[in-house]
Tab-separated table of C-alpha atoms and ligand atoms in Angstrom:
chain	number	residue	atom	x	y	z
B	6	UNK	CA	-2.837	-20.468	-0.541
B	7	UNK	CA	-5.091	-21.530	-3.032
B	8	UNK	CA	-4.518	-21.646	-7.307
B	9	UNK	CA	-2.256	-23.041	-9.401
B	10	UNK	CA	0.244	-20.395	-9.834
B	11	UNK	CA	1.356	-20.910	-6.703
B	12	UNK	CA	1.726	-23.924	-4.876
B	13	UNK	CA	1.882	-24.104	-1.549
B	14	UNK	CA	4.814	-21.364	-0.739
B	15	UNK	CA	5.584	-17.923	-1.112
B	16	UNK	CA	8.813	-16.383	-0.513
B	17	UNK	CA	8.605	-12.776	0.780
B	18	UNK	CA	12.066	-10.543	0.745
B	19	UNK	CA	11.316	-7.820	3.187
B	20	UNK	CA	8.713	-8.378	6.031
B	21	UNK	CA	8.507	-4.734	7.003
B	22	UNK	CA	5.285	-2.524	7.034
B	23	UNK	CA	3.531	-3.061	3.746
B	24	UNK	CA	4.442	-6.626	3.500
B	25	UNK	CA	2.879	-7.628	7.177
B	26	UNK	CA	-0.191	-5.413	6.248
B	27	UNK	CA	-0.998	-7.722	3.506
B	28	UNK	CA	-0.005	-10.886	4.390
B	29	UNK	CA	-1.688	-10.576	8.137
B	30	UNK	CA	-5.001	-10.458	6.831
B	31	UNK	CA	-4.449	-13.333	3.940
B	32	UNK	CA	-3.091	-15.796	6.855
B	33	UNK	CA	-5.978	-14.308	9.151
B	34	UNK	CA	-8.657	-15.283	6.524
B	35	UNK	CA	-6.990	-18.623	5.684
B	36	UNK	CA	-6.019	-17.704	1.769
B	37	UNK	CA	-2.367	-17.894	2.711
B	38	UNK	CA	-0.930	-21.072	5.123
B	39	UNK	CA	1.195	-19.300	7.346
B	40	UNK	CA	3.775	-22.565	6.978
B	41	UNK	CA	4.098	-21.817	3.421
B	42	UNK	CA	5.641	-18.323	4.167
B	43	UNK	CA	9.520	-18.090	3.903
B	44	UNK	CA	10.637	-14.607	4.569
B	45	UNK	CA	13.795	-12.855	5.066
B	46	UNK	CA	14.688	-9.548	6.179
B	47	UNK	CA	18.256	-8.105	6.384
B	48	UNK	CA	18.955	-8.032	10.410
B	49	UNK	CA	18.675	-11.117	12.923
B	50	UNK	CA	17.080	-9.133	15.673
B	51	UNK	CA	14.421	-8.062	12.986
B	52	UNK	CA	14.184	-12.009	11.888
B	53	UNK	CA	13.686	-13.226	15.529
B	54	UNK	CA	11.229	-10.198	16.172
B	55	UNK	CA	9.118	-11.215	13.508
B	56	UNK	CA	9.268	-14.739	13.711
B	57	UNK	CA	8.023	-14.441	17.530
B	58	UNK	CA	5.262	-12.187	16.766
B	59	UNK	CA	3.893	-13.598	13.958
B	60	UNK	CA	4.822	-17.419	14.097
B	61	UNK	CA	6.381	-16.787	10.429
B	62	UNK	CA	9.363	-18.730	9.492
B	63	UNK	CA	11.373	-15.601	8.793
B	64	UNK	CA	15.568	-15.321	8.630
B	65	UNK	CA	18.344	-13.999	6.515
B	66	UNK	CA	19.268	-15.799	3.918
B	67	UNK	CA	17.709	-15.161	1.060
B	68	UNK	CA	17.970	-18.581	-0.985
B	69	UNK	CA	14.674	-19.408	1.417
B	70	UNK	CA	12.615	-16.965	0.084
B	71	UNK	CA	13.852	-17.288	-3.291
B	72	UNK	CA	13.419	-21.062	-3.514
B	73	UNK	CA	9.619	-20.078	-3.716
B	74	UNK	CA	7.541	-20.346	-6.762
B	75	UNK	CA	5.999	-16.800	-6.204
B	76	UNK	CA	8.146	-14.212	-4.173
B	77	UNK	CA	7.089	-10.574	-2.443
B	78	UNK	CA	9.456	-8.376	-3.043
B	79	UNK	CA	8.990	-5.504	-0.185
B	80	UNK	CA	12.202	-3.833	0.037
B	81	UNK	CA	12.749	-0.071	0.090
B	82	UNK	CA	13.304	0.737	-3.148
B	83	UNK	CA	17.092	1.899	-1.410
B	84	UNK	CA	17.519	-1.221	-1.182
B	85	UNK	CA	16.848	-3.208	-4.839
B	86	UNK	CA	19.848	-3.740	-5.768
B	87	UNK	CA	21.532	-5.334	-2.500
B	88	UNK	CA	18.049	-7.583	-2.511
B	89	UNK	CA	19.027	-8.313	-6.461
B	90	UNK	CA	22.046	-8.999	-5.768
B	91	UNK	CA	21.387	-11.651	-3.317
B	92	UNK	CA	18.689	-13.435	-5.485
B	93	UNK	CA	20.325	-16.803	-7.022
B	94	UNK	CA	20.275	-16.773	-11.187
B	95	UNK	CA	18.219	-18.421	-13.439
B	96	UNK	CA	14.829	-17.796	-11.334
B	97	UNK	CA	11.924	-18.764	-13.166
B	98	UNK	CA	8.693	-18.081	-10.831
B	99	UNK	CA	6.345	-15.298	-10.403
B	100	UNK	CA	8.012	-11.971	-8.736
B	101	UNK	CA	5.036	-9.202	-7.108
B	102	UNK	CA	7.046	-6.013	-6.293
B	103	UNK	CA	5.385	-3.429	-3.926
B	104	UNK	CA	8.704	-1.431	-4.811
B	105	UNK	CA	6.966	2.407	-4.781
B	106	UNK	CA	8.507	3.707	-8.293
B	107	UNK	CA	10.275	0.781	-9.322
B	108	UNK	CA	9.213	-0.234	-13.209
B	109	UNK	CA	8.511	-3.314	-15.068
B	110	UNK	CA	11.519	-2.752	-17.108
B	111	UNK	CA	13.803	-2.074	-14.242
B	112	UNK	CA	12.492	-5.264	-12.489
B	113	UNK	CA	13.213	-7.382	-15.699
B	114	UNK	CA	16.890	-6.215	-15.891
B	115	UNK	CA	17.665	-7.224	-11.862
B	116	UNK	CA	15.506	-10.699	-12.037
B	117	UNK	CA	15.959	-12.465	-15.609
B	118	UNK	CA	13.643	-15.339	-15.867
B	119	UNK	CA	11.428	-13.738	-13.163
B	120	UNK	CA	7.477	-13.018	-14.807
B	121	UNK	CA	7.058	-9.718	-12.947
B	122	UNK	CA	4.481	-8.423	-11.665
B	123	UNK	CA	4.225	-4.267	-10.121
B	124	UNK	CA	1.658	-3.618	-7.633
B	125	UNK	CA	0.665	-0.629	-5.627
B	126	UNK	CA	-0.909	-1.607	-2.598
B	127	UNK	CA	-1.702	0.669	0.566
B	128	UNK	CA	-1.457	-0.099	4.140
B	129	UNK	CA	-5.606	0.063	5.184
B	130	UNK	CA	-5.050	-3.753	3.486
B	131	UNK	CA	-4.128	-4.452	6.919
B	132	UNK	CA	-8.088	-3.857	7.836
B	133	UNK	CA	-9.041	-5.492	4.667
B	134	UNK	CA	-9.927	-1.727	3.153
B	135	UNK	CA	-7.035	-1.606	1.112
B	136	UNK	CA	-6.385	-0.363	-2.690
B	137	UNK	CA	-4.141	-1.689	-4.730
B	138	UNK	CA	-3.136	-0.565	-8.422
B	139	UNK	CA	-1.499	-3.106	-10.364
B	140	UNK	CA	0.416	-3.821	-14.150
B	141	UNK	CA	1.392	-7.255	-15.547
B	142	UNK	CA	4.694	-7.803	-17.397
B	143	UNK	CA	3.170	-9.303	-21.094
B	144	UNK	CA	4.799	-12.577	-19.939
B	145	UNK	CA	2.591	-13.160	-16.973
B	146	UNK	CA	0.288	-16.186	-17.527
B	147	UNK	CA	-2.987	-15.797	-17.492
B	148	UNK	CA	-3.591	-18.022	-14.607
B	149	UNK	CA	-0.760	-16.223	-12.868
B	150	UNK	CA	-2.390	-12.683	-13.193
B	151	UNK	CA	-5.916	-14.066	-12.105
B	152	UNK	CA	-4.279	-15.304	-9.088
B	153	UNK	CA	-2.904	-12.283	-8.077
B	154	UNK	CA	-5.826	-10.149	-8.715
B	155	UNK	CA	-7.892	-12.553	-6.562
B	156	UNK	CA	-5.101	-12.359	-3.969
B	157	UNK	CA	-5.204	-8.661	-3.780
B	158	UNK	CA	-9.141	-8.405	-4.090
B	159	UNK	CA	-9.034	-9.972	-0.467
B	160	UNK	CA	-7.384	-7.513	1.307
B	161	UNK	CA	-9.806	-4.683	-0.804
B	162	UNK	CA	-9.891	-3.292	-4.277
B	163	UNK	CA	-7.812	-3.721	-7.428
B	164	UNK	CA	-7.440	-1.896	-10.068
B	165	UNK	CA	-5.347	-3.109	-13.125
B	166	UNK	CA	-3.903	0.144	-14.993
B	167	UNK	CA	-1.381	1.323	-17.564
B	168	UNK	CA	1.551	1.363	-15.979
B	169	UNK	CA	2.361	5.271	-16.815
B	170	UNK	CA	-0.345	5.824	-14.127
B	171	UNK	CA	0.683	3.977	-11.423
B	172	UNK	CA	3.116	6.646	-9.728
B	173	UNK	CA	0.013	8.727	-9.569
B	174	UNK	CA	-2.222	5.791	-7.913
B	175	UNK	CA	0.793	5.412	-5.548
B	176	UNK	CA	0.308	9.094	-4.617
B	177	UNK	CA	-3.151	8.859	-3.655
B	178	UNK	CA	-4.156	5.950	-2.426
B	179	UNK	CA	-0.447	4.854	-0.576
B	180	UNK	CA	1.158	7.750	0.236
B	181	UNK	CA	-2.366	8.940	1.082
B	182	UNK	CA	-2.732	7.367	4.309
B	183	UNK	CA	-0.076	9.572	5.821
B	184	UNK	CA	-1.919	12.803	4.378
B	185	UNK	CA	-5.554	11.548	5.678
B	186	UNK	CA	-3.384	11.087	8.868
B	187	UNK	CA	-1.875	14.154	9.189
B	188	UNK	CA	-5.848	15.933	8.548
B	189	UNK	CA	-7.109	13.562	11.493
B	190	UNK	CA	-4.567	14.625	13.862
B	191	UNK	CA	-4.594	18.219	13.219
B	192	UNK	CA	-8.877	17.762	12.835
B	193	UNK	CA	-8.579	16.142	16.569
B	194	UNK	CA	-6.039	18.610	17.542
B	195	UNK	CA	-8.379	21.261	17.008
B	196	UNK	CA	-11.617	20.113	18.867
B	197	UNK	CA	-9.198	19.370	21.922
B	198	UNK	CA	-8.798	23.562	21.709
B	199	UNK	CA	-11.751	23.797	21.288
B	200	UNK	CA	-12.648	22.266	24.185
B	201	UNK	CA	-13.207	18.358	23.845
B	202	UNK	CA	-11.409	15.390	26.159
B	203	UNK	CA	-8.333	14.041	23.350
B	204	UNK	CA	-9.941	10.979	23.251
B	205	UNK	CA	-13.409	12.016	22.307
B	206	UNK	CA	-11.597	14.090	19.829
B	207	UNK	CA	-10.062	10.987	17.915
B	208	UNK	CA	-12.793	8.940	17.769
B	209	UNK	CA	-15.429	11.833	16.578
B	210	UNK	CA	-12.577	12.458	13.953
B	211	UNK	CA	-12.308	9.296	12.532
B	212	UNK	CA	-16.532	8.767	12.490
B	213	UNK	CA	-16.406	12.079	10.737
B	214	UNK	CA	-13.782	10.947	8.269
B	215	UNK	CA	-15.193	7.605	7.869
B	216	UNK	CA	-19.069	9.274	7.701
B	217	UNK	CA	-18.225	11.993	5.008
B	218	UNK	CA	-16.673	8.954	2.818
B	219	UNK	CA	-19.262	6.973	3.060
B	220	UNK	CA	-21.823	9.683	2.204
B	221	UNK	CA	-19.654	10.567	-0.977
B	222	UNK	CA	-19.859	7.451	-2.036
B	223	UNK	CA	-22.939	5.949	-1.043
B	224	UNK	CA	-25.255	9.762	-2.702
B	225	UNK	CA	-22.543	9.981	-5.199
B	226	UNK	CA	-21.849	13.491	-4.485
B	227	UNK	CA	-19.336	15.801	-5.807
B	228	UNK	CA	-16.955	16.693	-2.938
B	229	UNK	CA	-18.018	20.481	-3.955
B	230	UNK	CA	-21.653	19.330	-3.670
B	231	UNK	CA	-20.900	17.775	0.049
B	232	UNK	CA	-19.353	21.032	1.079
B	233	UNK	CA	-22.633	23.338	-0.482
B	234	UNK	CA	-24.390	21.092	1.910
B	235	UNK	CA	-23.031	21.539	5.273
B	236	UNK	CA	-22.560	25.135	4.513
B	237	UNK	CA	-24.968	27.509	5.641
B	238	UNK	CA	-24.770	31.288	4.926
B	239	UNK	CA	-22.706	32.873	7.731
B	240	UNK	CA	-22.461	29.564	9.539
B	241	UNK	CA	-20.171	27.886	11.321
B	242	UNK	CA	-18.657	25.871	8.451
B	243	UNK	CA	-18.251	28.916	6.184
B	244	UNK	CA	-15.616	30.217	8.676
B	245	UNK	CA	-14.017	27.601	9.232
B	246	UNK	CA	-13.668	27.045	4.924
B	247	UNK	CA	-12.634	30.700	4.852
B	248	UNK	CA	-9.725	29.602	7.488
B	249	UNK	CA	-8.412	26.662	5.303
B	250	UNK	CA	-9.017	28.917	1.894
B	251	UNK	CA	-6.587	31.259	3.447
B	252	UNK	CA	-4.100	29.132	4.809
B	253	UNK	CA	-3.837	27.441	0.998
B	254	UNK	CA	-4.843	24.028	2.333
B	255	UNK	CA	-6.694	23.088	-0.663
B	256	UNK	CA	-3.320	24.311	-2.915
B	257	UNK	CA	-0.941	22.467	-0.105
B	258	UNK	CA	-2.668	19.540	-1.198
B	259	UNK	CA	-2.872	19.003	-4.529
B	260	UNK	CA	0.949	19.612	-4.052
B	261	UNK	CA	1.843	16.872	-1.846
B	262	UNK	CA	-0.290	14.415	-3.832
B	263	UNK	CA	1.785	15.636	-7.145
B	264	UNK	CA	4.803	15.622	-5.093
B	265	UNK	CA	4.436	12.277	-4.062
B	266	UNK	CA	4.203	11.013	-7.630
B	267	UNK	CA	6.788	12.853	-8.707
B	268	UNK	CA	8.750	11.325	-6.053
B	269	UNK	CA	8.073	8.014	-6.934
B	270	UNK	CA	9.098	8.670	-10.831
B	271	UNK	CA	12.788	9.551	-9.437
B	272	UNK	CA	12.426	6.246	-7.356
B	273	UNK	CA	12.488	4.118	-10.671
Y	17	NDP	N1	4.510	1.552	3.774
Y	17	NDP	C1	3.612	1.824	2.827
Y	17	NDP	O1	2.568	2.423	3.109
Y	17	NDP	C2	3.857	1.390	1.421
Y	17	NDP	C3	5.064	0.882	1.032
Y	17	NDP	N2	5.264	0.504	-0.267
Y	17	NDP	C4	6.549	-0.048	-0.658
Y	17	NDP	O2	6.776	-1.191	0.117
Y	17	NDP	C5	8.161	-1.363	0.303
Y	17	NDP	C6	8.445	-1.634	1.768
Y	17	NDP	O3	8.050	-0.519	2.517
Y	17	NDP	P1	7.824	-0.646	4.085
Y	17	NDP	O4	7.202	-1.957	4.380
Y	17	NDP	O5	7.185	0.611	4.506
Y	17	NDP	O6	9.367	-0.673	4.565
Y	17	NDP	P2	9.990	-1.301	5.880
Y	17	NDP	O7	11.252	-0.528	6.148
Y	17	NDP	O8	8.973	-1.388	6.955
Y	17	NDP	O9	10.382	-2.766	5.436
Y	17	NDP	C7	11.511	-3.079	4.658
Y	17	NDP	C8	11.881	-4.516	4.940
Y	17	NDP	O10	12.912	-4.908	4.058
Y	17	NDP	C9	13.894	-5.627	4.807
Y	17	NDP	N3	15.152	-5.574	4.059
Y	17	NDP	C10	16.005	-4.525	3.888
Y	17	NDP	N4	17.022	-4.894	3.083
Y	17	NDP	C11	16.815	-6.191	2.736
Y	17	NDP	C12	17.496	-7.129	1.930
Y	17	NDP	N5	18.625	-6.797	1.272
Y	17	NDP	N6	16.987	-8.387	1.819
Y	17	NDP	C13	15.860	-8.736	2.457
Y	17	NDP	N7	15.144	-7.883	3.237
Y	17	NDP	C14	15.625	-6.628	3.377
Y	17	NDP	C15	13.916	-4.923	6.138
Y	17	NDP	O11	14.546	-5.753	7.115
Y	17	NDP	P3	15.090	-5.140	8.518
Y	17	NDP	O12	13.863	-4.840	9.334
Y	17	NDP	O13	15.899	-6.237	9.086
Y	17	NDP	O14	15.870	-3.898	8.162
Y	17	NDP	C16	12.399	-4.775	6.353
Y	17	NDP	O15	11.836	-5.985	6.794
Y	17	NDP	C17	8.852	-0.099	-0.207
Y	17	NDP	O16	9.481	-0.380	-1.425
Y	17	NDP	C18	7.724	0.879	-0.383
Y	17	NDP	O17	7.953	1.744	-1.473
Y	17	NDP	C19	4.273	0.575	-1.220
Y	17	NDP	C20	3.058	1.070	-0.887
Y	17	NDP	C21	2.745	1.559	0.460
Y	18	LIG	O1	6.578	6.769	1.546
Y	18	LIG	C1	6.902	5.855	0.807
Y	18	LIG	O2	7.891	5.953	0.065
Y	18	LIG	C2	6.065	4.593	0.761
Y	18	LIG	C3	5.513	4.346	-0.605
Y	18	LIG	C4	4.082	4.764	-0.540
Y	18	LIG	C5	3.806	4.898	0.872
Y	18	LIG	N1	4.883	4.754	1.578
C-alpha cells in the first residue's frame, strides 16, 4: 500500500463478502501488499479457510487487526458492538466502516480516538466495476481522506456525499446487485421457456444487461427514451412492457430500492 496515511499495514475486522471483494482486487493490482494485511474473523474454521485461499494472515484475535494504523471494519452491522467491544482503548488510527446503516456518530461513540471514515461500497469492486459512496468524519486529515478516495477509485467510482444520502446510495448501488440479479435470472429464466439452451440464456442476458448500460450511458439516453426505441407499434417489445406494466414491476421496484434504504436507516 502506497501513501502516508497508512504505512505498510491494514488491519481488517471481518473478511467476509464485501471485505474480500475489495481487498482481492487491491492485492491483485499491487496497491495493497498482501503481508501487510492482518485480519480477523470470529470462527477458526473461517480463519484457516481464508488464510488457505487467499494466503492472508487472517485469525481471531482482534489486537492483530487493531494494532494497524488503518483498520476495515466489515462486520454485519449485528455484530458492532461484539467487534467494539473487542477493540483495545485509546486507538488513534484511521477506521473505514463498510457497516450498511451504521453512522458517523454511532462509529465515534464505539471507537474514541478512531478518525472515522463511512463508506458504501458494492460488491462488482470485486471486477474492478464497483461504486462506492463515501463521508469523512471532520477530523479526517486531509492526506487521510485523499488516500482513501484513491484507494476506492481503484476498485471503480467514488462518490463523496452528505452523509443523509448515503442510506439511499446503499440502496442502489449495494443492495442493487441482488435486484439486477434477481432481473437476470428471471430474464434467463424466461428465454429458457421460450425455448433457448440455459446457458445461452445467461450469457445473452448478461450482454443484454451489460449492452443496454452501456448504450445509456455512452448516447446519454433517458431510460424512457431507450424503451421508445426498441418499441415498435404492436411489436414484440410492446407486449412484453404491457406484461411487466401489469404485473407492477416498475412499482415493485421503486419499492425495494426505498425499502432497502429504509432498512438501512433502522440499521444505524
Ligand atoms: N455484501 C455486500 O454486498 C455489502 C455489504 N456491506 C456491509 O459489509 C459488511 C459485511 O457484509 P458481508 O461481507 O456481506 O458479510 P459476511 O457475513 O460475508 O462477513 C462478515 C465477516 O465478519 C466476521 N465477523 C463476525 N463477527 C466478528 C467479530 N466480532 N470480529 C471479527 N470478525 C467478525 C465474520 O467471520 P466468520 O466468517 O468467522 O463468521 C465474517 O468474516 C456488512 O456490515 C454489510 O452491511 C456493504 C455494502 C455491500
Ligand atoms: O444486504 C445487506 O444488508 C448488505 C448491505 C448492502 C448489500 N448487502
Amino acid at each position: 500500500m502506497t501513501g502516508s496515511a497508512s504505512g505498510s499495514r491494514l488491519g481488517v475486522v471481518g473478511l467476509g463478502r464485501m471485505a474480500l471483494a475489495l481487498l482481492l482486487p487491491l492485492i491483485e493490482a499491487g496497491l495493497v501488499p498482501s503481508a501487510g494485511v492482518s485480519a480477523v474473523v470470529a470462527s477458526r474454521a473461517s480463519a484457516e479457510r481464508l488464510a488457505q485461499a487467499h494466503g492472508l494472515q487472517v485469525g481471531t484475535d482482534p489486537a492483530t487487526a487493531w494494532a494497524a494504523p488503518v483498520v476495515l471494519l466489515a462486520v454485519k452491522p449485528q455484530q458492532l458492538e461484539a467487534a467494539a467491544a473487542a477493540a483495545p482503548a485509546g486507538g488513534s488510527g484511521l477506521l473505514i466502516s463498510v457497516l450498511a446503516g451504521v453512522t458517523l456518530e454511532r462509529l465515534q461513540g464505539l471507537f474514541p480516538g478512531w478518525r472515522c471514515v463511512r463508506a458504501v461500497p458494492n460488491t462488482p469492486s470485486l471486477v474492478r466495476c464497483g461504486l462506492t459512496g463515501l463521508a469523512l468524519a471532520p477530523d479526517v486529515r486531509t492526506e487521510e481522506g485523499a488516500w482513501v478516495r484513491r484507494l476506492f477509485d481503484q476498485v471503480g467510482e467514488v462518490h463523496e456525499l452528505p452523509e443523509t444520502q448515503l442510506d439511499a446510495f446503499l440502496a442502489l448501488t449495494s443492495s442493487g446487485p441482488g435486484f439486477v440479479a434477481l432481473l437476470a435470472e428471471a430474464l434467463a429464466d424466461g428465454a429458457v421457456a421460450a425455448g433457448l439452451p440455459r446457458q445461452l440464456a445467461h450469457h445473452l442476458t448478461h450482454r443484454t444487461l451489460a449492452g443496454t448500460a452501456a448504450l445509456l450511458e455512452a448516447k446519454a439516453l433517458h431510460p424512457g427514451q431507450l424503451k421508445d426505441m426498441v418499441s415498435s407499434p404492436a411489436g414484440t417489445t410492446m407486449a412484453g412492457l404491457r406484461q411487466l406494466e401489469r404485473a407492477g414491476v416498475r412499482s415493485a421496484l421503486i419499492e425495494a430500492v426505498v425499502a432497502a434504504a429504509e432498512r438501512s436507516r433502522e440499521l444505524a
